[in-house]
PDB file of C-alpha atoms in Angstrom:
ATOM      1  CA  MET A   1     128.422 115.619 135.176  1.00  0.00           C
ATOM      2  CA  ILE A   2     129.658 119.374 136.331  1.00  0.00           C
ATOM      3  CA  PHE A   3     127.060 122.012 136.848  1.00  0.00           C
ATOM      4  CA  ILE A   4     126.506 125.644 137.836  1.00  0.00           C
ATOM      5  CA  GLU A   5     123.339 126.958 139.062  1.00  0.00           C
ATOM      6  CA  ASN A   6     121.123 129.887 140.682  1.00  0.00           C
ATOM      7  CA  GLU A   7     117.438 129.976 141.446  1.00  0.00           C
ATOM      8  CA  HIS A   8     116.067 130.050 137.546  1.00  0.00           C
ATOM      9  CA  ILE A   9     118.227 127.612 135.912  1.00  0.00           C
ATOM     10  CA  LYS A  10     120.412 124.402 136.159  1.00  0.00           C
ATOM     11  CA  VAL A  11     123.245 123.779 133.998  1.00  0.00           C
ATOM     12  CA  SER A  12     125.010 120.946 133.263  1.00  0.00           C
ATOM     13  CA  PHE A  13     128.427 120.319 130.885  1.00  0.00           C
ATOM     14  CA  ALA A  14     131.114 117.466 130.075  1.00  0.00           C
ATOM     15  CA  ALA A  15     134.487 118.093 130.326  1.00  0.00           C
ATOM     16  CA  LYS A  16     135.022 116.563 127.061  1.00  0.00           C
ATOM     17  CA  GLY A  17     134.582 119.382 124.554  1.00  0.00           C
ATOM     18  CA  ALA A  18     133.938 121.601 127.131  1.00  0.00           C
ATOM     19  CA  GLU A  19     129.927 120.831 126.327  1.00  0.00           C
ATOM     20  CA  LEU A  20     127.158 122.720 127.577  1.00  0.00           C
ATOM     21  CA  GLN A  21     124.546 119.484 127.770  1.00  0.00           C
ATOM     22  CA  SER A  22     121.662 120.644 129.614  1.00  0.00           C
ATOM     23  CA  ILE A  23     119.723 123.831 130.772  1.00  0.00           C
ATOM     24  CA  LEU A  24     117.058 122.852 132.957  1.00  0.00           C
ATOM     25  CA  GLY A  25     114.476 125.666 133.868  1.00  0.00           C
ATOM     26  CA  THR A  26     114.175 125.038 138.060  1.00  0.00           C
ATOM     27  CA  ASP A  27     110.575 126.021 138.657  1.00  0.00           C
ATOM     28  CA  SER A  28     108.945 124.606 135.080  1.00  0.00           C
ATOM     29  CA  LEU A  29     111.245 121.713 135.107  1.00  0.00           C
ATOM     30  CA  THR A  30     111.981 122.736 131.116  1.00  0.00           C
ATOM     31  CA  GLU A  31     114.718 121.187 129.475  1.00  0.00           C
ATOM     32  CA  TYR A  32     115.863 123.939 126.736  1.00  0.00           C
ATOM     33  CA  MET A  33     118.528 121.214 125.381  1.00  0.00           C
ATOM     34  CA  TRP A  34     118.505 118.509 122.894  1.00  0.00           C
ATOM     35  CA  SER A  35     118.792 115.103 124.501  1.00  0.00           C
ATOM     36  CA  GLY A  36     121.333 114.068 122.317  1.00  0.00           C
ATOM     37  CA  ASP A  37     119.812 111.033 121.065  1.00  0.00           C
ATOM     38  CA  ALA A  38     122.508 109.288 119.209  1.00  0.00           C
ATOM     39  CA  ASN A  39     119.923 107.690 116.861  1.00  0.00           C
ATOM     40  CA  PHE A  40     119.858 111.134 115.728  1.00  0.00           C
ATOM     41  CA  TRP A  41     122.662 113.555 116.505  1.00  0.00           C
ATOM     42  CA  GLY A  42     124.765 112.583 119.573  1.00  0.00           C
ATOM     43  CA  LYS A  43     126.048 115.605 120.764  1.00  0.00           C
ATOM     44  CA  PHE A  44     124.505 118.601 122.493  1.00  0.00           C
ATOM     45  CA  SER A  45     126.695 121.876 121.777  1.00  0.00           C
ATOM     46  CA  PRO A  46     129.862 121.503 120.184  1.00  0.00           C
ATOM     47  CA  VAL A  47     132.654 124.160 120.118  1.00  0.00           C
ATOM     48  CA  LEU A  48     134.327 124.167 116.544  1.00  0.00           C
ATOM     49  CA  PHE A  49     137.802 125.057 116.561  1.00  0.00           C
ATOM     50  CA  PRO A  50     140.415 125.557 114.979  1.00  0.00           C
ATOM     51  CA  ILE A  51     137.929 125.496 112.039  1.00  0.00           C
ATOM     52  CA  VAL A  52     134.267 125.747 111.120  1.00  0.00           C
ATOM     53  CA  GLY A  53     133.060 123.393 108.970  1.00  0.00           C
ATOM     54  CA  ALA A  54     134.966 121.206 106.465  1.00  0.00           C
ATOM     55  CA  LEU A  55     137.892 121.482 104.861  1.00  0.00           C
ATOM     56  CA  LYS A  56     138.741 121.047 101.046  1.00  0.00           C
ATOM     57  CA  GLU A  57     139.589 117.190 100.908  1.00  0.00           C
ATOM     58  CA  ASN A  58     139.801 117.606 104.674  1.00  0.00           C
ATOM     59  CA  SER A  59     143.194 118.878 104.383  1.00  0.00           C
ATOM     60  CA  TYR A  60     144.770 122.552 104.147  1.00  0.00           C
ATOM     61  CA  GLN A  61     148.229 123.915 103.351  1.00  0.00           C
ATOM     62  CA  PHE A  62     150.257 126.130 105.491  1.00  0.00           C
ATOM     63  CA  GLU A  63     153.859 126.973 104.843  1.00  0.00           C
ATOM     64  CA  GLY A  64     154.446 124.434 102.416  1.00  0.00           C
ATOM     65  CA  LYS A  65     152.966 121.741 104.188  1.00  0.00           C
ATOM     66  CA  THR A  66     149.708 119.530 104.190  1.00  0.00           C
ATOM     67  CA  TYR A  67     147.855 119.126 107.256  1.00  0.00           C
ATOM     68  CA  GLU A  68     144.460 116.666 107.838  1.00  0.00           C
ATOM     69  CA  LEU A  69     141.793 117.972 110.224  1.00  0.00           C
ATOM     70  CA  SER A  70     138.400 116.826 110.371  1.00  0.00           C
ATOM     71  CA  ARG A  71     135.218 118.728 110.091  1.00  0.00           C
ATOM     72  CA  HIS A  72     134.780 121.361 112.850  1.00  0.00           C
ATOM     73  CA  GLY A  73     138.233 120.646 114.408  1.00  0.00           C
ATOM     74  CA  PHE A  74     139.415 118.561 117.085  1.00  0.00           C
ATOM     75  CA  ALA A  75     138.427 120.572 120.166  1.00  0.00           C
ATOM     76  CA  ARG A  76     134.902 119.285 120.601  1.00  0.00           C
ATOM     77  CA  ASP A  77     136.710 115.785 121.003  1.00  0.00           C
ATOM     78  CA  MET A  78     139.396 116.857 123.692  1.00  0.00           C
ATOM     79  CA  GLU A  79     139.326 117.009 127.494  1.00  0.00           C
ATOM     80  CA  PHE A  80     139.243 120.305 128.926  1.00  0.00           C
ATOM     81  CA  GLU A  81     140.639 121.428 132.513  1.00  0.00           C
ATOM     82  CA  TYR A  82     138.013 123.527 134.303  1.00  0.00           C
ATOM     83  CA  HIS A  83     137.314 125.172 137.610  1.00  0.00           C
ATOM     84  CA  HIS A  84     134.507 126.786 139.079  1.00  0.00           C
ATOM     85  CA  ILE A  85     135.116 130.399 139.522  1.00  0.00           C
ATOM     86  CA  SER A  86     131.815 130.585 141.395  1.00  0.00           C
ATOM     87  CA  GLU A  87     128.406 128.814 141.810  1.00  0.00           C
ATOM     88  CA  GLN A  88     127.514 130.749 138.835  1.00  0.00           C
ATOM     89  CA  GLU A  89     130.509 130.815 136.430  1.00  0.00           C
ATOM     90  CA  ILE A  90     132.896 127.836 135.262  1.00  0.00           C
ATOM     91  CA  LEU A  91     135.929 128.287 133.270  1.00  0.00           C
ATOM     92  CA  PHE A  92     136.776 125.298 130.787  1.00  0.00           C
ATOM     93  CA  THR A  93     140.571 125.578 129.070  1.00  0.00           C
ATOM     94  CA  LEU A  94     142.347 123.805 126.458  1.00  0.00           C
ATOM     95  CA  THR A  95     145.973 124.175 125.124  1.00  0.00           C
ATOM     96  CA  HIS A  96     148.060 123.312 122.690  1.00  0.00           C
ATOM     97  CA  SER A  97     149.863 119.791 123.076  1.00  0.00           C
ATOM     98  CA  ASP A  98     152.074 117.424 121.097  1.00  0.00           C
ATOM     99  CA  GLU A  99     149.053 115.606 119.667  1.00  0.00           C
ATOM    100  CA  THR A 100     147.403 119.051 118.399  1.00  0.00           C
ATOM    101  CA  LEU A 101     150.575 120.219 116.859  1.00  0.00           C
ATOM    102  CA  LYS A 102     150.676 117.493 114.513  1.00  0.00           C
ATOM    103  CA  ILE A 103     147.927 118.545 112.743  1.00  0.00           C
ATOM    104  CA  TYR A 104     147.757 122.434 113.693  1.00  0.00           C
ATOM    105  CA  PRO A 105     151.193 124.074 113.892  1.00  0.00           C
ATOM    106  CA  PHE A 106     149.998 127.168 116.225  1.00  0.00           C
ATOM    107  CA  GLU A 107     150.490 127.560 120.063  1.00  0.00           C
ATOM    108  CA  PHE A 108     147.161 128.213 121.617  1.00  0.00           C
ATOM    109  CA  THR A 109     144.954 128.633 124.677  1.00  0.00           C
ATOM    110  CA  LEU A 110     141.167 128.173 124.393  1.00  0.00           C
ATOM    111  CA  SER A 111     138.773 128.894 127.017  1.00  0.00           C
ATOM    112  CA  LEU A 112     135.302 128.793 127.363  1.00  0.00           C
ATOM    113  CA  ARG A 113     133.814 130.966 130.349  1.00  0.00           C
ATOM    114  CA  TYR A 114     130.079 130.299 131.249  1.00  0.00           C
ATOM    115  CA  LYS A 115     128.271 132.135 133.547  1.00  0.00           C
ATOM    116  CA  LEU A 116     124.603 132.742 134.546  1.00  0.00           C
ATOM    117  CA  SER A 117     122.581 135.960 135.515  1.00  0.00           C
ATOM    118  CA  GLY A 118     119.115 135.338 136.345  1.00  0.00           C
ATOM    119  CA  ALA A 119     117.640 133.046 133.427  1.00  0.00           C
ATOM    120  CA  SER A 120     120.509 133.607 131.003  1.00  0.00           C
ATOM    121  CA  LEU A 121     123.681 131.686 130.332  1.00  0.00           C
ATOM    122  CA  SER A 122     126.392 133.325 128.431  1.00  0.00           C
ATOM    123  CA  CYS A 123     129.256 131.664 126.804  1.00  0.00           C
ATOM    124  CA  THR A 124     132.566 133.553 126.036  1.00  0.00           C
ATOM    125  CA  TYR A 125     135.128 132.188 123.607  1.00  0.00           C
ATOM    126  CA  GLU A 126     138.177 133.185 124.583  1.00  0.00           C
ATOM    127  CA  VAL A 127     141.406 132.707 122.541  1.00  0.00           C
ATOM    128  CA  VAL A 128     144.980 133.582 123.377  1.00  0.00           C
ATOM    129  CA  ASN A 129     148.242 133.347 121.137  1.00  0.00           C
ATOM    130  CA  PRO A 130     151.126 132.963 123.698  1.00  0.00           C
ATOM    131  CA  ALA A 131     153.454 132.190 120.777  1.00  0.00           C
ATOM    132  CA  GLU A 132     155.923 134.714 119.093  1.00  0.00           C
ATOM    133  CA  LYS A 133     154.192 134.329 115.609  1.00  0.00           C
ATOM    134  CA  GLU A 134     150.577 134.890 114.081  1.00  0.00           C
ATOM    135  CA  LEU A 135     147.553 132.400 115.143  1.00  0.00           C
ATOM    136  CA  LEU A 136     145.479 131.326 112.557  1.00  0.00           C
ATOM    137  CA  PHE A 137     142.004 130.077 113.492  1.00  0.00           C
ATOM    138  CA  SER A 138     138.273 130.078 113.433  1.00  0.00           C
ATOM    139  CA  ILE A 139     135.756 129.030 116.007  1.00  0.00           C
ATOM    140  CA  GLY A 140     131.891 128.704 116.319  1.00  0.00           C
ATOM    141  CA  GLY A 141     129.128 127.352 118.552  1.00  0.00           C
ATOM    142  CA  HIS A 142     126.757 124.656 117.690  1.00  0.00           C
ATOM    143  CA  PRO A 143     124.161 124.406 120.499  1.00  0.00           C
ATOM    144  CA  ALA A 144     121.256 122.466 120.111  1.00  0.00           C
ATOM    145  CA  PHE A 145     117.586 123.306 121.427  1.00  0.00           C
ATOM    146  CA  ALA A 146     115.018 121.281 121.952  1.00  0.00           C
ATOM    147  CA  VAL A 147     111.833 121.746 120.065  1.00  0.00           C
ATOM    148  CA  PRO A 148     108.900 121.067 121.033  1.00  0.00           C
ATOM    149  CA  LEU A 149     109.787 121.960 124.235  1.00  0.00           C
ATOM    150  CA  ASN A 150     108.559 119.688 127.086  1.00  0.00           C
ATOM    151  CA  LYS A 151     107.252 117.916 124.315  1.00  0.00           C
ATOM    152  CA  GLN A 152     104.836 120.434 124.191  1.00  0.00           C
ATOM    153  CA  GLY A 153     103.095 120.565 120.689  1.00  0.00           C
ATOM    154  CA  ALA A 154     104.352 119.972 117.335  1.00  0.00           C
ATOM    155  CA  TYR A 155     107.709 120.844 115.331  1.00  0.00           C
ATOM    156  CA  THR A 156     105.686 122.828 113.328  1.00  0.00           C
ATOM    157  CA  ASP A 157     104.374 124.903 116.192  1.00  0.00           C
ATOM    158  CA  TYR A 158     107.436 126.358 116.668  1.00  0.00           C
ATOM    159  CA  PHE A 159     109.252 129.423 114.663  1.00  0.00           C
ATOM    160  CA  LEU A 160     112.363 131.164 114.576  1.00  0.00           C
ATOM    161  CA  GLN A 161     111.596 135.251 115.353  1.00  0.00           C
ATOM    162  CA  PHE A 162     114.904 137.219 113.595  1.00  0.00           C
ATOM    163  CA  ASN A 163     114.999 140.485 114.826  1.00  0.00           C
ATOM    164  CA  LYS A 164     116.358 142.349 112.330  1.00  0.00           C
ATOM    165  CA  ASP A 165     115.788 140.597 108.929  1.00  0.00           C
ATOM    166  CA  ALA A 166     112.791 140.685 106.648  1.00  0.00           C
ATOM    167  CA  GLU A 167     114.579 137.731 104.075  1.00  0.00           C
ATOM    168  CA  LEU A 168     117.260 135.334 104.589  1.00  0.00           C
ATOM    169  CA  THR A 169     119.665 134.324 101.764  1.00  0.00           C
ATOM    170  CA  TYR A 170     121.383 131.130 102.477  1.00  0.00           C
ATOM    171  CA  HIS A 171     124.239 129.186 100.789  1.00  0.00           C
ATOM    172  CA  HIS A 172     123.778 126.020  99.738  1.00  0.00           C
ATOM    173  CA  ILE A 173     126.016 123.463 101.157  1.00  0.00           C
ATOM    174  CA  VAL A 174     127.217 120.408  98.652  1.00  0.00           C
ATOM    175  CA  ASP A 175     129.483 117.658 100.080  1.00  0.00           C
ATOM    176  CA  ASN A 176     130.146 119.438 103.250  1.00  0.00           C
ATOM    177  CA  LEU A 177     131.543 122.380 101.365  1.00  0.00           C
ATOM    178  CA  ILE A 178     130.224 125.906 100.227  1.00  0.00           C
ATOM    179  CA  SER A 179     128.908 126.145  96.789  1.00  0.00           C
ATOM    180  CA  PRO A 180     128.045 129.367  94.975  1.00  0.00           C
ATOM    181  CA  LYS A 181     124.352 128.538  94.715  1.00  0.00           C
ATOM    182  CA  LYS A 182     122.230 130.539  97.072  1.00  0.00           C
ATOM    183  CA  SER A 183     118.396 130.702  97.804  1.00  0.00           C
ATOM    184  CA  VAL A 184     116.180 133.186  99.434  1.00  0.00           C
ATOM    185  CA  LEU A 185     113.543 132.502 102.321  1.00  0.00           C
ATOM    186  CA  THR A 186     111.057 135.374 102.690  1.00  0.00           C
ATOM    187  CA  LEU A 187     109.985 135.688 106.500  1.00  0.00           C
ATOM    188  CA  ASP A 188     106.569 136.678 107.596  1.00  0.00           C
ATOM    189  CA  GLU A 189     107.218 139.579 109.837  1.00  0.00           C
ATOM    190  CA  GLY A 190     110.811 137.942 110.967  1.00  0.00           C
ATOM    191  CA  LYS A 191     109.196 134.749 111.584  1.00  0.00           C
ATOM    192  CA  LEU A 192     110.384 131.518 109.751  1.00  0.00           C
ATOM    193  CA  THR A 193     108.271 128.384 110.726  1.00  0.00           C
ATOM    194  CA  LEU A 194     110.316 125.234 111.653  1.00  0.00           C
ATOM    195  CA  GLN A 195     109.771 122.502 109.415  1.00  0.00           C
ATOM    196  CA  HIS A 196     112.107 119.392 109.278  1.00  0.00           C
ATOM    197  CA  GLU A 197     112.487 119.594 105.184  1.00  0.00           C
ATOM    198  CA  LEU A 198     114.209 122.787 105.496  1.00  0.00           C
ATOM    199  CA  PHE A 199     117.341 120.773 106.587  1.00  0.00           C
ATOM    200  CA  TYR A 200     116.935 117.696 104.434  1.00  0.00           C
ATOM    201  CA  GLU A 201     119.900 119.012 102.260  1.00  0.00           C
ATOM    202  CA  ASP A 202     122.133 120.158 105.377  1.00  0.00           C
ATOM    203  CA  ALA A 203     122.460 123.522 107.267  1.00  0.00           C
ATOM    204  CA  LEU A 204     121.231 126.887 106.433  1.00  0.00           C
ATOM    205  CA  VAL A 205     124.301 129.107 106.107  1.00  0.00           C
ATOM    206  CA  PHE A 206     123.994 132.880 106.185  1.00  0.00           C
ATOM    207  CA  LYS A 207     126.757 135.013 105.647  1.00  0.00           C
ATOM    208  CA  SER A 208     124.817 138.396 105.465  1.00  0.00           C
ATOM    209  CA  LEU A 209     122.350 138.052 108.430  1.00  0.00           C
ATOM    210  CA  LYS A 210     121.287 141.343 109.782  1.00  0.00           C
ATOM    211  CA  SER A 211     119.909 139.623 113.041  1.00  0.00           C
ATOM    212  CA  ASP A 212     122.045 140.019 116.340  1.00  0.00           C
ATOM    213  CA  ARG A 213     118.967 138.166 118.164  1.00  0.00           C
ATOM    214  CA  ILE A 214     117.171 134.940 117.106  1.00  0.00           C
ATOM    215  CA  SER A 215     114.195 133.737 119.574  1.00  0.00           C
ATOM    216  CA  ILE A 216     112.596 130.162 119.469  1.00  0.00           C
ATOM    217  CA  LEU A 217     108.844 130.694 119.983  1.00  0.00           C
ATOM    218  CA  ASN A 218     105.357 129.109 119.413  1.00  0.00           C
ATOM    219  CA  THR A 219     101.988 129.656 118.209  1.00  0.00           C
ATOM    220  CA  LYS A 220     100.593 128.043 121.563  1.00  0.00           C
ATOM    221  CA  ASN A 221     102.630 130.495 124.261  1.00  0.00           C
ATOM    222  CA  TYR A 222     104.610 127.214 125.558  1.00  0.00           C
ATOM    223  CA  ASN A 223     108.019 127.943 126.571  1.00  0.00           C
ATOM    224  CA  GLY A 224     110.797 129.612 124.911  1.00  0.00           C
ATOM    225  CA  LEU A 225     113.835 131.025 124.720  1.00  0.00           C
ATOM    226  CA  GLU A 226     115.978 134.124 123.203  1.00  0.00           C
ATOM    227  CA  PHE A 227     119.362 133.622 121.513  1.00  0.00           C
ATOM    228  CA  ASN A 228     121.686 136.811 121.435  1.00  0.00           C
ATOM    229  CA  PHE A 229     124.879 136.962 119.434  1.00  0.00           C
ATOM    230  CA  LYS A 230     127.258 139.723 118.233  1.00  0.00           C
ATOM    231  CA  ASP A 231     130.391 140.070 115.575  1.00  0.00           C
ATOM    232  CA  PHE A 232     129.774 136.723 114.693  1.00  0.00           C
ATOM    233  CA  PRO A 233     129.915 137.223 110.781  1.00  0.00           C
ATOM    234  CA  CYS A 234     128.146 133.619 109.563  1.00  0.00           C
ATOM    235  CA  PHE A 235     125.507 131.807 111.215  1.00  0.00           C
ATOM    236  CA  GLY A 236     123.929 128.693 110.651  1.00  0.00           C
ATOM    237  CA  VAL A 237     120.652 127.159 111.299  1.00  0.00           C
ATOM    238  CA  TRP A 238     120.817 123.044 111.466  1.00  0.00           C
ATOM    239  CA  ALA A 239     118.897 119.911 112.625  1.00  0.00           C
ATOM    240  CA  ALA A 240     119.255 116.528 112.032  1.00  0.00           C
ATOM    241  CA  LYS A 241     116.926 114.530 109.576  1.00  0.00           C
ATOM    242  CA  ASP A 242     113.187 114.311 111.455  1.00  0.00           C
ATOM    243  CA  ALA A 243     114.796 115.169 114.690  1.00  0.00           C
ATOM    244  CA  ASP A 244     113.131 117.163 117.663  1.00  0.00           C
ATOM    245  CA  PHE A 245     115.744 120.121 117.918  1.00  0.00           C
ATOM    246  CA  VAL A 246     117.336 123.472 116.103  1.00  0.00           C
ATOM    247  CA  CYS A 247     120.734 124.552 116.354  1.00  0.00           C
ATOM    248  CA  LEU A 248     121.331 128.172 116.319  1.00  0.00           C
ATOM    249  CA  GLU A 249     125.093 128.481 115.259  1.00  0.00           C
ATOM    250  CA  PRO A 250     127.031 131.395 115.305  1.00  0.00           C
ATOM    251  CA  TRP A 251     130.403 131.435 113.688  1.00  0.00           C
ATOM    252  CA  CYS A 252     133.868 133.312 113.223  1.00  0.00           C
ATOM    253  CA  GLY A 253     134.618 131.023 110.317  1.00  0.00           C
ATOM    254  CA  ILE A 254     133.170 128.961 107.225  1.00  0.00           C
ATOM    255  CA  ALA A 255     133.542 125.652 105.588  1.00  0.00           C
ATOM    256  CA  ASP A 256     135.685 125.820 102.875  1.00  0.00           C
ATOM    257  CA  GLY A 257     134.181 126.813  99.420  1.00  0.00           C
ATOM    258  CA  ILE A 258     134.193 124.018  96.624  1.00  0.00           C
ATOM    259  CA  ASP A 259     136.735 126.263  94.850  1.00  0.00           C
ATOM    260  CA  HIS A 260     139.346 126.945  97.635  1.00  0.00           C
ATOM    261  CA  ASN A 261     142.766 126.825  97.168  1.00  0.00           C
ATOM    262  CA  GLN A 262     143.203 124.994 100.536  1.00  0.00           C
ATOM    263  CA  GLN A 263     145.855 127.677 101.786  1.00  0.00           C
ATOM    264  CA  LEU A 264     144.696 128.537 105.313  1.00  0.00           C
ATOM    265  CA  LYS A 265     145.861 131.987 105.320  1.00  0.00           C
ATOM    266  CA  ASP A 266     143.234 132.301 102.378  1.00  0.00           C
ATOM    267  CA  LYS A 267     140.563 130.385 104.232  1.00  0.00           C
ATOM    268  CA  GLU A 268     137.548 132.669 104.118  1.00  0.00           C
ATOM    269  CA  GLY A 269     136.597 133.701 107.708  1.00  0.00           C
ATOM    270  CA  ILE A 270     139.942 132.889 109.232  1.00  0.00           C
ATOM    271  CA  ILE A 271     140.772 134.984 112.135  1.00  0.00           C
ATOM    272  CA  SER A 272     144.716 135.975 112.630  1.00  0.00           C
ATOM    273  CA  LEU A 273     145.553 136.850 115.933  1.00  0.00           C
ATOM    274  CA  ALA A 274     149.123 138.643 116.575  1.00  0.00           C
ATOM    275  CA  PRO A 275     151.575 137.237 119.451  1.00  0.00           C
ATOM    276  CA  LYS A 276     150.836 137.506 123.067  1.00  0.00           C
ATOM    277  CA  GLN A 277     147.257 138.922 121.797  1.00  0.00           C
ATOM    278  CA  HIS A 278     143.866 138.040 123.457  1.00  0.00           C
ATOM    279  CA  TRP A 279     140.509 137.705 121.279  1.00  0.00           C
ATOM    280  CA  GLU A 280     136.954 136.775 122.441  1.00  0.00           C
ATOM    281  CA  ARG A 281     133.165 136.626 121.396  1.00  0.00           C
ATOM    282  CA  ILE A 282     129.971 135.914 123.477  1.00  0.00           C
ATOM    283  CA  TRP A 283     126.514 134.387 122.913  1.00  0.00           C
ATOM    284  CA  GLN A 284     124.374 134.030 125.415  1.00  0.00           C
ATOM    285  CA  VAL A 285     120.756 132.311 125.883  1.00  0.00           C
ATOM    286  CA  THR A 286     117.796 133.540 127.905  1.00  0.00           C
ATOM    287  CA  CYS A 287     115.015 130.981 128.761  1.00  0.00           C
ATOM    288  CA  PHE A 288     111.290 131.587 129.457  1.00  0.00           C
TER     289      PHE A 288
END
């Protein structure tokens, strides 16, 4: 394992996927991340690149050719290079290769920069286009946080606190694709009580979220966390069936709609990065 730490938290990673796997409070010994139990879901915090969600028929078209790409893309399954910038900051990097160019015909450099500040961990997604043509991509986070924390209380003792929403309109997923069907969840002063049944159909997918901060809190005043994000136009909340975690997923991109024409340039949420340009987004989790 690879780690960075300070006097408040110790954070561990794997080089495969540059995946965040543990956030441990050094005083309380609270583990804030999901355990990765493969009986439910064997990941912790995969990076979604160069697509978010699934493609229609697991394929897309670009410049007259058809390419196949699995759900959430390939970055989460690839080995990243890394180096410690300091004891409290680490940089993971992945670049295009002959292997990636066969399924994704773009040159790129993808970096994940993790940095500690007090009891907070920030994750910065950095994408550079080294080529002479535009780079088309989507990217998103998928961190899974333990609920209940330290096995304190029940799942339903916990709730999500949205800082700017009174109700949530979410899109239903059909066969991994976004359907036109929408439903509304009414919040109680911004609170959404966690229940396993919320995720029995799949993730709750939001395209019009007003909030830029979601906290995981509980009615018993156990430990919790605050998740901050900005300029991510879509957001997902998900858990595997009956598993003791919840994923907070900021996305720049989204799964294909069921009627999508499969043209990459027309994909909802696709980002076009001009030659030699740099792009970044940041999310941050603060533990208490």
